[in-house]
Coordinates of C-alpha atoms in Angstrom, one line a residue:
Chain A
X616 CA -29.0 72.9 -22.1
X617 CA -26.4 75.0 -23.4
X618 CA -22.9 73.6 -24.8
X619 CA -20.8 73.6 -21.9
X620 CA -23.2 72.1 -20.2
X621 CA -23.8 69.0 -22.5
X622 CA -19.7 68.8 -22.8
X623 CA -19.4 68.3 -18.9
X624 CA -22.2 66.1 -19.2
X625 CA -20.7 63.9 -21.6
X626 CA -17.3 63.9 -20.2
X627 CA -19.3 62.4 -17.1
X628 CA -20.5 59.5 -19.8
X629 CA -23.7 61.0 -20.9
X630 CA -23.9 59.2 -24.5
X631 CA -27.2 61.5 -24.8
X632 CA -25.7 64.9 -23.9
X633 CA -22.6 64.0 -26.8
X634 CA -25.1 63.0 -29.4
X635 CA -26.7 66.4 -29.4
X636 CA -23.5 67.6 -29.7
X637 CA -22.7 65.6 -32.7
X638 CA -25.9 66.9 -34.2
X639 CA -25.0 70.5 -33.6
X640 CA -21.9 70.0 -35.3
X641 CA -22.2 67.0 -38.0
X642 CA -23.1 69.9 -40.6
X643 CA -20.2 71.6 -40.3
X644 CA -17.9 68.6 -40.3
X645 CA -19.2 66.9 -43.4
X646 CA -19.1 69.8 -45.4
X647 CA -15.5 70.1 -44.4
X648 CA -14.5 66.5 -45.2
X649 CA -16.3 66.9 -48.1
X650 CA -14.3 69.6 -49.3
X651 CA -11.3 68.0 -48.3
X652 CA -11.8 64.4 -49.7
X653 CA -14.0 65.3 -52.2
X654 CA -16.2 62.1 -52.0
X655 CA -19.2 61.9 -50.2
X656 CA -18.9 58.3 -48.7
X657 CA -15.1 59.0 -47.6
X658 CA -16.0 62.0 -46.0
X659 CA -19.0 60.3 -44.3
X660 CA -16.9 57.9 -42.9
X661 CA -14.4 60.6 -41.9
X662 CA -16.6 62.4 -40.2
X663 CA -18.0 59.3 -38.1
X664 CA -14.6 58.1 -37.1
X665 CA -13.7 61.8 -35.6
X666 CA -17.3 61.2 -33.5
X667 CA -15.8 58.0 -32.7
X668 CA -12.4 59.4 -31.6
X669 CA -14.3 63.1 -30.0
X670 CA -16.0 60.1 -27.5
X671 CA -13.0 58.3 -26.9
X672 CA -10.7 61.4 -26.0
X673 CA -13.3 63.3 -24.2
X674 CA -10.9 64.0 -21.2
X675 CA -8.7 65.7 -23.5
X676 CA -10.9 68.5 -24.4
X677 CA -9.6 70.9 -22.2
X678 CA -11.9 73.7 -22.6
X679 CA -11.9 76.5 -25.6
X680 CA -13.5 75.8 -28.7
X681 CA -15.3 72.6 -29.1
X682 CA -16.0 73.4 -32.1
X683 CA -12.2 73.6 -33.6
X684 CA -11.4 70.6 -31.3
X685 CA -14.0 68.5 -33.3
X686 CA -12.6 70.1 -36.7
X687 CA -9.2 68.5 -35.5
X688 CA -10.3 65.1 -35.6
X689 CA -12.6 65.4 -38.4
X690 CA -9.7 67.1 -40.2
X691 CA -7.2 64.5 -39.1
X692 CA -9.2 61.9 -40.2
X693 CA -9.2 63.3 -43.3
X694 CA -5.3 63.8 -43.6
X695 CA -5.1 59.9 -42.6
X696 CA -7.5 58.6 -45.5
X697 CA -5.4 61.0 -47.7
X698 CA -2.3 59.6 -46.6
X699 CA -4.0 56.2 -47.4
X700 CA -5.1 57.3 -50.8
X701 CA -1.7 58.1 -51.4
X702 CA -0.1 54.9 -50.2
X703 CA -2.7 53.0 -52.1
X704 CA -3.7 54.7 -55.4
X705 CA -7.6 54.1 -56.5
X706 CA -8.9 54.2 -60.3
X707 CA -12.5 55.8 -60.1
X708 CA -15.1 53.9 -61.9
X709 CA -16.3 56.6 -64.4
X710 CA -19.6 55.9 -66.2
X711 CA -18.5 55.4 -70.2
X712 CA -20.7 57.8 -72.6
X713 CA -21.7 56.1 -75.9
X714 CA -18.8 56.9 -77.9
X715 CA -16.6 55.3 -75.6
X716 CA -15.2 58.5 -73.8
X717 CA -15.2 58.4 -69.9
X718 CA -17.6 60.5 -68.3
X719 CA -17.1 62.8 -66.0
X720 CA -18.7 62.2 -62.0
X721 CA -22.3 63.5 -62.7
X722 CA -22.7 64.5 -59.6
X723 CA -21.8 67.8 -59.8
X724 CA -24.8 67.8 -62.3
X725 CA -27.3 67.2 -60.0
X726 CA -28.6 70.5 -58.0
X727 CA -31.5 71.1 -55.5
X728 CA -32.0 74.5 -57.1
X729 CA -35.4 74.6 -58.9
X730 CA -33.8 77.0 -61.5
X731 CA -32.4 75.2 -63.9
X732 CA -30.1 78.0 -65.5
X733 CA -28.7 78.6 -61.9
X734 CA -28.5 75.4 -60.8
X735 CA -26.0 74.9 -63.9
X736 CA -24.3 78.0 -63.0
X737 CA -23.5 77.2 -59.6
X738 CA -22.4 73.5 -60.3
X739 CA -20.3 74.6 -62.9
X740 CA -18.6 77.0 -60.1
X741 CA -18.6 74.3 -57.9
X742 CA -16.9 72.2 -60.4
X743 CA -14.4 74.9 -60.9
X744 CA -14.1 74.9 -57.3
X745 CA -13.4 71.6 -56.4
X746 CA -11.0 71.1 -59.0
X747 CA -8.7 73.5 -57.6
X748 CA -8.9 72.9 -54.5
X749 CA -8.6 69.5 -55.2
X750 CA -5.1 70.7 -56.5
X751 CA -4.4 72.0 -53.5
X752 CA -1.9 70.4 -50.8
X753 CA -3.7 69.0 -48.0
X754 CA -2.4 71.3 -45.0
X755 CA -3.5 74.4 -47.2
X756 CA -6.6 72.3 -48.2
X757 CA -7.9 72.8 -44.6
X758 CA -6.6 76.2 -43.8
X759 CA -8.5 77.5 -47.0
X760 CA -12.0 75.3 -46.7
X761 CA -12.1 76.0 -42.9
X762 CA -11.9 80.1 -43.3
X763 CA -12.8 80.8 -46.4
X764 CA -15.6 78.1 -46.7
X765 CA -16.5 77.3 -43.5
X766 CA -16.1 80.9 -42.2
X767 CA -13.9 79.8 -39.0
X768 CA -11.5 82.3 -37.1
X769 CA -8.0 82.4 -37.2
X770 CA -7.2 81.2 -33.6
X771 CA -9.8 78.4 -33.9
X772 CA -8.1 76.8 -37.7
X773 CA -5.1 77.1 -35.5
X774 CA -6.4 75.1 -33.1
X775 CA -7.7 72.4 -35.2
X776 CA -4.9 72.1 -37.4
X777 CA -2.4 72.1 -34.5
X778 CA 0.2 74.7 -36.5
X779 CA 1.4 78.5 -34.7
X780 CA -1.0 81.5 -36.1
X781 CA 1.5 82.6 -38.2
X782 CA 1.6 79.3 -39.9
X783 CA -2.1 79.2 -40.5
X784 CA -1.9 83.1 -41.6
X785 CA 0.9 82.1 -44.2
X786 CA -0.7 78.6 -45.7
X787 CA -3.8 80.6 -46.3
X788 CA -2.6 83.2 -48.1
X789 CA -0.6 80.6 -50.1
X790 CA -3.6 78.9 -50.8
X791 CA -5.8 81.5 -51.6
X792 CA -2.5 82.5 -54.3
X793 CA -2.9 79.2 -55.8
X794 CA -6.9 79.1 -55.8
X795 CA -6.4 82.4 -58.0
X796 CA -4.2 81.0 -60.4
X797 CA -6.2 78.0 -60.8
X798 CA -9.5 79.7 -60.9
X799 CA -8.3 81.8 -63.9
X800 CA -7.9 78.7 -65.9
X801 CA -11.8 78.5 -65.6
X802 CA -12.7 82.5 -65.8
X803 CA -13.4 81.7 -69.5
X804 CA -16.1 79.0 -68.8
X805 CA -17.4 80.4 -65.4
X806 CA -20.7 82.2 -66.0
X807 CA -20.5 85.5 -66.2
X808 CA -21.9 87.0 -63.0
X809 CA -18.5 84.9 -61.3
X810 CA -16.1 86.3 -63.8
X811 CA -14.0 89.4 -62.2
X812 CA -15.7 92.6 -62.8
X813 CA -12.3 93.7 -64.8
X814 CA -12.3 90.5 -66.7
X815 CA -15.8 91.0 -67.9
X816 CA -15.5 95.1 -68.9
X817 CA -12.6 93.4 -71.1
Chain B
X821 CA -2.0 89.0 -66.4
X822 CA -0.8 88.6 -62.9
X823 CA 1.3 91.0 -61.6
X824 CA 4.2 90.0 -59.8
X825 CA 3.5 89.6 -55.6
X826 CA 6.4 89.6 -53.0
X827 CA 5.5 86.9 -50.0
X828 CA 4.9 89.8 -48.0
X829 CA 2.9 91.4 -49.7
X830 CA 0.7 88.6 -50.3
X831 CA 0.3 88.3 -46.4
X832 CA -0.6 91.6 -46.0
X833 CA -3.3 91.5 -48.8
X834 CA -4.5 87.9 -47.3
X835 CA -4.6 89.9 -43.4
X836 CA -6.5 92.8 -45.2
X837 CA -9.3 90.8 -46.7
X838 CA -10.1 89.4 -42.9
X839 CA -9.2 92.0 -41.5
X840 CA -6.3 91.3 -39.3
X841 CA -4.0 94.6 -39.5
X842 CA -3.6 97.1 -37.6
X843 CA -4.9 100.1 -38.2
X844 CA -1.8 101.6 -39.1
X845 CA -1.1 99.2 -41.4
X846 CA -4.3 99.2 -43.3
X847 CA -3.8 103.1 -43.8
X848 CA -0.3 102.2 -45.4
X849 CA -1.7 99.4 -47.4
X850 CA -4.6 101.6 -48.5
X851 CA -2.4 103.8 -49.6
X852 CA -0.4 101.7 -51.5
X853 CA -3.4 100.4 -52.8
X854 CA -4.0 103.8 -54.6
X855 CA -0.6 104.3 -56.0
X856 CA 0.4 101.3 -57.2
X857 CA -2.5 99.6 -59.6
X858 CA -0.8 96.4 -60.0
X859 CA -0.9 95.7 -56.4
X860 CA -4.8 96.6 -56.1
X861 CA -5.3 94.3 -59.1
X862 CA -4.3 91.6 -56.7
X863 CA -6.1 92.6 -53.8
X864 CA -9.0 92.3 -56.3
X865 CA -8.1 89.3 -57.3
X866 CA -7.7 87.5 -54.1
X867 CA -11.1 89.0 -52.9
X868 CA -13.2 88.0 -56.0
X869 CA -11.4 84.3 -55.0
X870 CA -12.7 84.6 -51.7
X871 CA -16.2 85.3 -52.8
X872 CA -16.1 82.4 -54.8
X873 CA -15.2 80.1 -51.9
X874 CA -18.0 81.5 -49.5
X875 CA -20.4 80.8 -52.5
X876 CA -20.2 77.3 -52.2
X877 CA -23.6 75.9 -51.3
X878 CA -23.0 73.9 -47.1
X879 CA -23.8 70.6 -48.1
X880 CA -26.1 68.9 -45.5
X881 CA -24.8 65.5 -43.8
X882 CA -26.5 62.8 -45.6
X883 CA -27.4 61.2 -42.0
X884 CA -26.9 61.3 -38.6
X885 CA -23.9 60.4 -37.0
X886 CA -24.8 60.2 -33.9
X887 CA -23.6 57.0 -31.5
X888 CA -25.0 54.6 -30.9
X889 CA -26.1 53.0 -27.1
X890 CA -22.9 50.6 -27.4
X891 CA -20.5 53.5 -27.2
X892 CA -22.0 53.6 -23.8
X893 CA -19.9 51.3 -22.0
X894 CA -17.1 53.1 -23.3
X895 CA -16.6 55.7 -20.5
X896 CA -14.2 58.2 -21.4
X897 CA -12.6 58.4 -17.5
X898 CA -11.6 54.8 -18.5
X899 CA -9.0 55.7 -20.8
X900 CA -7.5 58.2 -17.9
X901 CA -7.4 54.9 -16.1
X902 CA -6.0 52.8 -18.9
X903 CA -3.4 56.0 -19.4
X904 CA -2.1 56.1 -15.6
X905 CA -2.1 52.0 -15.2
X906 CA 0.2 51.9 -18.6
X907 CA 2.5 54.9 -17.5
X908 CA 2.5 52.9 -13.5
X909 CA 3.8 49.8 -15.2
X910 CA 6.5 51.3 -17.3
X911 CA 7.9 52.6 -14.1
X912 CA 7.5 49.3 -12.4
X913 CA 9.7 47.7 -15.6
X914 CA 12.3 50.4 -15.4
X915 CA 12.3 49.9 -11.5
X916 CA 12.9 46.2 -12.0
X917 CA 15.4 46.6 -15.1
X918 CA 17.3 49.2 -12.6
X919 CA 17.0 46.9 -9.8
X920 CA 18.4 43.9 -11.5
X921 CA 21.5 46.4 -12.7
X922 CA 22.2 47.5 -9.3
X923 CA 22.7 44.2 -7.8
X924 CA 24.2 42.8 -10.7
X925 CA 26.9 45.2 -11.1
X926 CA 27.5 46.3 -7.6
X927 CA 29.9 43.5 -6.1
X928 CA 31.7 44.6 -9.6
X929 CA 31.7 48.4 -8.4
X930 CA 32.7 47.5 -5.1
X931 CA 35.8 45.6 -5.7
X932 CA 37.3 48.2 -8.3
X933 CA 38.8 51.1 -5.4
X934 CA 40.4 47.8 -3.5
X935 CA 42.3 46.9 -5.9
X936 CA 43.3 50.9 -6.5
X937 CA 45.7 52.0 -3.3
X938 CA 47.4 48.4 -3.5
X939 CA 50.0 49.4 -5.5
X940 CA 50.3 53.1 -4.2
X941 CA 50.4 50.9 -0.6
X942 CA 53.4 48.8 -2.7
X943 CA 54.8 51.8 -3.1
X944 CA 54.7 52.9 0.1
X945 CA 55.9 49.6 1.4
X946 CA 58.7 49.7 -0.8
X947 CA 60.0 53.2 -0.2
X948 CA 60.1 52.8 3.7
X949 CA 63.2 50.9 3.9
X950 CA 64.2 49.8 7.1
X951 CA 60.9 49.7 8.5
X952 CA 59.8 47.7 11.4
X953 CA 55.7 48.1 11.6
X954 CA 53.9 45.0 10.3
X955 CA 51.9 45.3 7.4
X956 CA 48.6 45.8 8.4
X957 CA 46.0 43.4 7.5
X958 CA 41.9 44.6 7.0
X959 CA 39.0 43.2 6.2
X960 CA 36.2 45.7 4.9
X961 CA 32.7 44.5 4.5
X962 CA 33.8 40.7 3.5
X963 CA 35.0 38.2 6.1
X964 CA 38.0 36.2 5.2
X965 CA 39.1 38.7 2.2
X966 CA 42.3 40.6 3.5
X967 CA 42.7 43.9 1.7
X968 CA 45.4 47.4 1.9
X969 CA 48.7 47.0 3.0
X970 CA 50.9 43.6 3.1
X971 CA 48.6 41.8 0.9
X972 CA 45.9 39.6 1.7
X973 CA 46.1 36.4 3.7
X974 CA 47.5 37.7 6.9
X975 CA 51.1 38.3 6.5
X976 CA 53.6 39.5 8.6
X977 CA 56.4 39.3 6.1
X978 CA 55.7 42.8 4.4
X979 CA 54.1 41.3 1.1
X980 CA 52.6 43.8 -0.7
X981 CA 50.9 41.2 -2.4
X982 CA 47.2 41.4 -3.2
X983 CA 44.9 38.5 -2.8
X984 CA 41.8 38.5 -5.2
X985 CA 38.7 38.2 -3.3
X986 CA 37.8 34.4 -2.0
X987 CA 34.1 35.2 -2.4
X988 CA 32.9 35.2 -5.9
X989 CA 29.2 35.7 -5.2
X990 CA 29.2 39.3 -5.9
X991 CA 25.1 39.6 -6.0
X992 CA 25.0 38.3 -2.5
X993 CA 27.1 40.1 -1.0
X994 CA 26.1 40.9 2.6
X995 CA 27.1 43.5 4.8
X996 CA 28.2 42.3 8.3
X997 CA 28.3 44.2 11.6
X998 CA 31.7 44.9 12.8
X999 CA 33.6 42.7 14.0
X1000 CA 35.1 44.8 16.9
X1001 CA 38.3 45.3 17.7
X1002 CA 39.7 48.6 16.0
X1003 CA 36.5 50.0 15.9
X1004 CA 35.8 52.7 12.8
X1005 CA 38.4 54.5 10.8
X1006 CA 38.9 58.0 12.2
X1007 CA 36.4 60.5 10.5
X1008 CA 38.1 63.1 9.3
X1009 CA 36.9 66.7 8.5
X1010 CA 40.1 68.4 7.4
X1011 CA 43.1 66.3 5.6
X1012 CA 45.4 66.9 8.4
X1013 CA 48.7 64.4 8.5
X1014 CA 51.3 64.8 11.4
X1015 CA 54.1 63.2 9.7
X1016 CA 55.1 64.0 6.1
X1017 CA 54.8 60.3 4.7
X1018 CA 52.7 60.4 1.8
X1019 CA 51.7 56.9 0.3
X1020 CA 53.5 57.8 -3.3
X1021 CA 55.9 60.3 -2.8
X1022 CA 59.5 59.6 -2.2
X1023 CA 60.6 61.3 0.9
X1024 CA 62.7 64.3 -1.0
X1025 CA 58.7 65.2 -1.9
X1026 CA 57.3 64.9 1.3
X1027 CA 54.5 68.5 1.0
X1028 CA 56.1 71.1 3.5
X1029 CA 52.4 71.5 5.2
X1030 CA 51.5 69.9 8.0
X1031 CA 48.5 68.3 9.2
X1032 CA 47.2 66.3 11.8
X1033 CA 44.7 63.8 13.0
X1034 CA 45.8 63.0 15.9
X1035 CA 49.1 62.2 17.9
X1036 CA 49.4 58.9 16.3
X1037 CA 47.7 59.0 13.2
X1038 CA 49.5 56.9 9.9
X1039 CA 48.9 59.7 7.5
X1040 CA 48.1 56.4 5.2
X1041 CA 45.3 55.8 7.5
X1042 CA 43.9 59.3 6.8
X1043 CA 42.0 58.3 3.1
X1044 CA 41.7 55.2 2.9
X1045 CA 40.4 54.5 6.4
X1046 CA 42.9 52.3 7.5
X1047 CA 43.0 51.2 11.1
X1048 CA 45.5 53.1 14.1
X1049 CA 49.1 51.4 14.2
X1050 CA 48.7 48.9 16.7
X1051 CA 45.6 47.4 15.5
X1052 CA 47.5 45.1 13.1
X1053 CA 45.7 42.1 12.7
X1054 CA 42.2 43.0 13.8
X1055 CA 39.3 42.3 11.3
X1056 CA 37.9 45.4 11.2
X1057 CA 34.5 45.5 9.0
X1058 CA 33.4 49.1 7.7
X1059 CA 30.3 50.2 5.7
X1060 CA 30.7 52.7 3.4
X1061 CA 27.7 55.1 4.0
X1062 CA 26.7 55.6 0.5
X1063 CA 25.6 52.2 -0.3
X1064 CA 23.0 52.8 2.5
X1065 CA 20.8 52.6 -0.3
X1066 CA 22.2 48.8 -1.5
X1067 CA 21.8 48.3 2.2
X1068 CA 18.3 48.4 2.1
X1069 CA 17.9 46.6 -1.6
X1070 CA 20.5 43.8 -1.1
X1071 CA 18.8 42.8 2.2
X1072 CA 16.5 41.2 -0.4
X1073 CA 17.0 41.5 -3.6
X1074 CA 15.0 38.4 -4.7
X1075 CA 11.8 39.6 -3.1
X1076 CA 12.4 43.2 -4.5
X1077 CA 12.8 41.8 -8.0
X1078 CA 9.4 39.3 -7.4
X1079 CA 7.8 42.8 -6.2
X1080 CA 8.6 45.1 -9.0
X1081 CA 7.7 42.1 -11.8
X1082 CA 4.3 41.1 -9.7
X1083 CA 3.5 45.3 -10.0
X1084 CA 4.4 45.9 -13.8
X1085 CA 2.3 42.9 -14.5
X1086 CA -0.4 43.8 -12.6
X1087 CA -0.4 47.3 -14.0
X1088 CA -0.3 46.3 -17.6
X1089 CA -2.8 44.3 -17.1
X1090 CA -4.9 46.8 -15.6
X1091 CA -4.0 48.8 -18.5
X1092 CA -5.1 46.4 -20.9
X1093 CA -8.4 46.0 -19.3
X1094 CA -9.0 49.6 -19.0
X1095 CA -8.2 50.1 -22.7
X1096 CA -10.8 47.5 -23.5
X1097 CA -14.1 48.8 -21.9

């Protein structure tokens, strides 16, 4: 069955037909609220309130791309537990090393890669990464992890975000300015094969 | 060391690296590109931040988030339902709202343009000296309420006095048939007065054109509706046609106003159980 036919399907009220759906897509939208909330178990729950909401709205998908209409609940749900972070402030419990110092999350430790060397390489980038875009507000936050991360068009981050092209055109180049300047505070520690070929000849 | 970028710039730099110019203005920007280092400095810059971002290993979702069999009572044409029963009783509560304005202020709108002409009628009375015609007593729409010229109460005396309505129940305010006798004011097409006797002017500014309704019209009968000389004393009852509309809601008002309540609340309700499956 191809999509368009399982998203008439479930608009009919075929539970079945949606949950392949939500299986086609719940990659996509965990990595994004992942990149967006930065938590695993916020972003899970992100991502299965939007499949809540996708099955509740149904009727409003009015055709284009299902996949940017998903990404617009998944990334409002993530706007709205932002929102609430910001209303209501949360200290992390960091584990405390022996000397008393607060250790970082080691997740970002923890790789799949059977190389150990790359495996630190990469989390290390990811670290970098995440910091910054961490830094980042949230309406660029999405313009930025849904192209540049996720790999998404233009029209389709427009429709997702619900902002005019030109909009999505300007926060993205905005956010790419920032992710620059913020990645340069981490050139010195990233390994060298994610330096800037300039930086590295110096 | 970052060199200085204009806003536009940076969106052209940004549009380049996906590929979103025109041809024409990639050549340009290519060709800036070559003459001015600082600028391609950037360009590299922004693309090496790019790579970085499309480095970042997908992370899987940790389960599946598919729905479970309870969602299936949920049917999504439900909330199209729950939708059009909400948006039917906010109607039915505006209607009623509306309703209950209209029949409440009504009698209120209906007595204000009697108690207007009186005095221009006074006027009138007043400047006609010497005159011999009775005032002319009418009754529009209300029995037993005397309005227009000579007052109220049936007076022969040439009061201009008004009498305030007898009938105070303005929301039940019925509309009789005529009562016969004069009959309907003339209908009049074109203003059209024989004799120059305006209401309010003073006859040294009686209007030099003439008109004319018929061979005996009162050119005070011409506006207002007033009846024919001769017809003093008649109860004459007249419906204004544009309350045809009050016509049809005051025949009932009570049973309109049960109507519109028994709907909203139905609808809401039907909302309310729409919204829940």
């Amino acid at each position: 069955m191809d999509e368009n036919a399982l998203i008439q399907s479930a608009m009919r009220g075929d539970l079945d037909a949606f949950n392949r759906l939500v299986l086609a897509y719940q990659d996509l939208a965990f990595n994004v609220a992942c990149r967006m909330l930065n938590d695993d178990d916020l972003a899970a729950d992100a991502v299965q309130n939007a499949f809540i909401s996708a099955w509740r709205s149904l009727t409003t998908y009015r055709g284009g791309s299902f996949k940017a209409w998903v990404m617009r609940m998944v990334t409002n749900g993530c706007y709205d537990e932002l929102r609430r972070q910001k209303r209501r402030p949360t200290t992390a419990l960091e584990p405390v090393a022996e000397n008393g110092d607060e250790m970082e999350s080691p997740q970002w430790l923890a790789s799949d890669d059977p190389q150990p060397e790359t495996s630190m390489e990469q989390a290390e980038l990811e670290h970098a990464l995440t910091h910054c875009l961490e830094n980042l507000p949230p309406e660029f936050r999405a313009v930025v992890v849904l192209v540049d991360v996720q790999g998404m068009e233009y029209e389709q981050v427009s429709q997702s975000v619900r902002a005019p092209l030109g909009t999505v055109k300007s926060r993205l180049a905005r956010a790419r300015l920032k992710m620059r300047d913020c990645l340069q505070g981490f050139e010195e520690l990233l390994p060298a094969r994610f330096r800037l070929e300039s930086e590295v000849a110096e | 060391m970052n060199v200085l970028l204009s806003q536009k710039d940076l969106g052209l730099i940004s549009a380049y690296l996906d590929d979103r110019l025109s041809q024409t203005q990639k050549n340009l920007l290519e060709e800036r590109f070559r003459s001015e280092p600082g600028l391609k400095r950037n360009l590299d810059e922004l693309q090496h931040t790019r790579t970085l971002l499309r480095s970042l290993t997908p992370r899987k979702a940790p389960r599946n988030f598919t729905l479970s069999s309870q969602y299936a009572r949920f049917h999504p044409r439900s909330r199209v339902l729950s939708l059009t029963f909400g948006w039917a009783s906010g109607a039915a509560a505006f209607a009623l709202i509306a309703l209950f304005a209209f029949t409440s202020f009504l009698p209120l709108r209906a007595a204000l343009p009697m108690a207007a002409p009186a005095p221009a009628m006074m006027n009138d009375t007043a400047l006609e000296s010497g005159t011999t015609n009775p005032p002319q007593i009418i009754t529009w729409n209300m029995p037993n309420m005397a309005y227009g010229r000579g007052g109220g109460g049936g007076g022969g005396d040439g009061n201009s006095s008004i009498e305030a309505p007898k009938s105070a129940g303005a929301e039940s305010m019925t509309l009789s048939e005529p009562a016969g006798g004069g009959g309907m004011p003339p209908v009049i097409n074109e203003p059209q007065v024989e004799d120059a006797a305006p209401m309010t002017l003073s006859d040294s500014q009686v209007p030099q054109q003439t008109f004319a309704v018929n061979e005996s019209a009162d050119p005070s009968t011409l506006i207002l509706g007033l009846p024919q000389p001769g017809t003093e004393g008649q109860q004459i009852n007249t419906v204004p046609a544009s309350t045809s509309a009050a016509l049809f809601i005051d025949a009932n008002p009570i049973l309109w106003t049960i109507l519109l309540a028994a709907l909203a609340l139905s609808f809401a309700l039907a909302a309310i159980l729409f919204h829940r499956r």
